[in-house]
Coordinates of C-alpha atoms in Angstrom, one line a residue:
M1 CA 4.8 -11.7 -42.6
R2 CA 2.6 -11.0 -39.6
S3 CA 5.0 -12.7 -37.2
H4 CA 7.9 -10.6 -38.6
S5 CA 5.9 -7.4 -37.9
L6 CA 5.1 -8.6 -34.4
F7 CA 8.8 -9.3 -33.8
I8 CA 9.8 -5.8 -35.1
L9 CA 7.1 -4.3 -32.8
F10 CA 8.5 -6.2 -29.9
L11 CA 12.1 -5.0 -30.6
V12 CA 10.8 -1.4 -30.9
T13 CA 9.0 -1.7 -27.6
V14 CA 12.1 -3.1 -25.9
F15 CA 14.2 -0.4 -27.4
C16 CA 11.8 2.3 -26.2
L17 CA 11.8 0.8 -22.7
V18 CA 15.6 0.8 -22.5
N19 CA 15.7 4.4 -23.8
V20 CA 13.2 5.5 -21.1
E21 CA 15.4 4.0 -18.5
I22 CA 18.5 5.8 -19.9
A23 CA 16.6 9.0 -20.3
D24 CA 15.6 9.0 -16.7
G25 CA 19.3 8.7 -15.8
F26 CA 19.4 5.4 -14.0
G27 CA 18.1 1.9 -13.9
M28 CA 18.0 -1.1 -11.7
M29 CA 21.7 -1.8 -12.1
E30 CA 22.6 1.7 -10.8
I31 CA 20.1 1.4 -8.0
E32 CA 21.6 -1.9 -6.8
K33 CA 25.2 -0.7 -7.2
T34 CA 24.3 2.5 -5.2
A35 CA 22.5 0.4 -2.5
K36 CA 25.7 -1.7 -2.1
E37 CA 27.8 1.4 -1.7
C38 CA 25.4 3.5 0.5
C39 CA 23.4 1.0 2.6
T40 CA 24.1 -1.6 5.2
V41 CA 23.1 -5.1 4.4
S42 CA 20.2 -5.1 6.8
R43 CA 18.8 -1.8 5.3
R44 CA 19.6 -2.6 1.6
Q45 CA 16.0 -3.5 0.6
C46 CA 14.6 -0.3 2.1
C47 CA 17.3 1.7 0.3
I48 CA 16.5 0.1 -3.0
E49 CA 12.8 1.0 -2.5
V50 CA 13.8 4.6 -1.6
M51 CA 15.6 4.9 -4.9
K52 CA 13.3 2.9 -7.1
F53 CA 10.1 4.7 -6.0
G54 CA 11.5 8.2 -5.3
R55 CA 10.7 8.0 -1.6
P56 CA 12.1 10.1 1.3
A57 CA 15.4 8.8 2.7
K58 CA 14.5 7.0 5.8
C59 CA 15.4 3.3 6.5
G60 CA 16.5 4.2 10.0
Y61 CA 19.2 6.6 9.0
E62 CA 16.9 9.6 9.8
N63 CA 17.4 8.9 13.5
N64 CA 20.9 10.4 13.3
A65 CA 21.4 13.7 11.4
E66 CA 24.9 12.9 10.4
W67 CA 24.0 9.4 9.0
A68 CA 20.9 10.9 7.3
E69 CA 23.1 13.4 5.4
I70 CA 25.7 10.8 4.5
F71 CA 23.0 8.4 3.2
Y72 CA 21.2 11.1 1.3
N73 CA 24.4 12.4 -0.3
C74 CA 25.7 8.9 -1.2
I75 CA 22.5 8.0 -3.0
Q76 CA 22.6 11.3 -4.9
R77 CA 26.3 10.7 -5.9
G78 CA 25.4 7.3 -7.1
L79 CA 22.4 8.3 -9.2
L80 CA 22.4 11.9 -10.2
A81 CA 24.6 14.3 -12.1
E82 CA 26.2 16.9 -9.8
D83 CA 24.1 19.8 -11.1
Q84 CA 20.9 17.8 -10.3
R85 CA 21.8 17.2 -6.6
M86 CA 20.5 19.2 -3.7
S87 CA 21.3 19.5 0.0
L88 CA 19.2 17.6 2.5
D89 CA 18.9 21.0 4.4
D90 CA 17.3 22.6 1.4
G91 CA 14.2 20.9 2.7
L92 CA 14.1 23.7 5.3
C93 CA 12.7 26.0 2.6
C94 CA 9.5 23.9 2.7
Q95 CA 8.5 26.0 5.7
V96 CA 7.3 28.7 3.4
F97 CA 4.2 26.5 2.6
A98 CA 3.3 26.5 6.3
H99 CA 2.2 30.2 5.7
D100 CA -0.5 29.2 3.2
T101 CA -3.8 29.8 5.1
S102 CA -5.8 28.3 2.2
D103 CA -4.1 24.9 2.7
S104 CA -5.3 23.8 6.2
S105 CA -4.3 20.2 5.5
K106 CA -0.7 21.3 4.8
H107 CA -0.7 19.4 1.5
C108 CA 1.8 21.6 -0.2
E109 CA 4.2 21.7 2.8
N110 CA 4.1 17.9 3.1
T111 CA 4.5 17.4 -0.7
C112 CA 7.5 19.7 -0.5
K113 CA 9.1 17.8 2.4
I114 CA 8.6 14.5 0.7
A115 CA 10.1 15.7 -2.6
M116 CA 13.1 17.4 -0.9
H117 CA 13.9 14.4 1.3
S118 CA 13.8 12.0 -1.7
P119 CA 17.4 11.6 -2.8
S120 CA 16.7 9.8 -6.1
L121 CA 14.6 12.6 -7.5
N122 CA 16.6 15.2 -9.5
K123 CA 16.0 18.9 -9.1
T124 CA 13.6 19.1 -12.0
E125 CA 11.4 16.3 -10.6
R126 CA 11.4 17.8 -7.2
F127 CA 10.5 21.2 -8.4
E128 CA 7.7 19.8 -10.6
K129 CA 6.1 17.9 -7.7
I130 CA 6.3 21.0 -5.5
K131 CA 4.9 23.3 -8.2
K132 CA 2.0 20.9 -8.8
C133 CA 1.0 20.4 -5.2
S134 CA -2.0 22.5 -5.9
M135 CA -4.3 22.6 -9.0
L136 CA -4.0 26.4 -8.8
E137 CA -0.7 28.3 -9.2
N138 CA 0.8 28.7 -5.7
P139 CA 2.5 32.1 -5.2
L140 CA 4.5 30.5 -2.4
D141 CA 6.4 28.5 -4.9
K142 CA 8.3 31.7 -5.8
C143 CA 9.1 32.2 -2.1
F144 CA 10.4 28.6 -1.9
H145 CA 12.8 29.3 -4.8
N146 CA 13.8 32.6 -3.1
C147 CA 14.6 30.7 0.0
L148 CA 16.7 28.2 -1.9
K149 CA 18.7 31.1 -3.6
M150 CA 19.3 32.6 -0.2
R151 CA 20.6 29.3 1.1
Q152 CA 22.9 29.0 -1.9
N153 CA 24.2 32.5 -1.0
G154 CA 25.1 31.3 2.5
F155 CA 22.1 32.6 4.5
S156 CA 20.9 30.5 7.3
V157 CA 17.1 30.5 6.6
Q158 CA 16.3 29.2 10.0
V159 CA 17.0 32.6 11.5
L160 CA 15.3 34.6 8.8
D161 CA 11.8 36.0 9.1
F162 CA 9.4 34.8 6.4
S163 CA 9.0 38.3 5.1
E164 CA 12.7 38.5 4.4
Y165 CA 12.5 36.1 1.5
C166 CA 8.8 36.3 0.7
N167 CA 6.5 39.4 0.1
Y168 CA 3.5 37.1 -0.4
T169 CA 0.4 37.9 1.7
S170 CA -2.1 35.1 1.9
T171 CA -5.8 35.7 1.9
P172 CA -8.1 33.3 3.7

């Protein structure tokens, strides 16, 4: 009887693990398939690690802006639903965190850049990482989302002044 219970426990555990993989949206099969479609043979292992661990899209593609965007978009198409994808250039909105005078180490800005340049993270995961960059609520998170909305409406945020999308004033 005990071995029967252990076997059932084993099956439930395996079932839960499979469901976690499905709930997250992709598993190793999708990662390997996407790596074959998006990455050269010499860079494939790096690409797999980018997807598997939610790392920024590097692997040498970042040295050419056009290749970086193709690589980033290809990985997103392979792994994420269309409504969960983001533009590589959305990472420009991370500049809002550079205005945080209480974050001299630029932790939130760096966290934002890492999340926004990680093509295997969906929108929710990215936004959660960015929001939790500080133990305290960061008012600049709202500015970040304002910046993203402006980008979606066709504004080139590179030419906007910080005050045009953020009315936050930092206190030292």
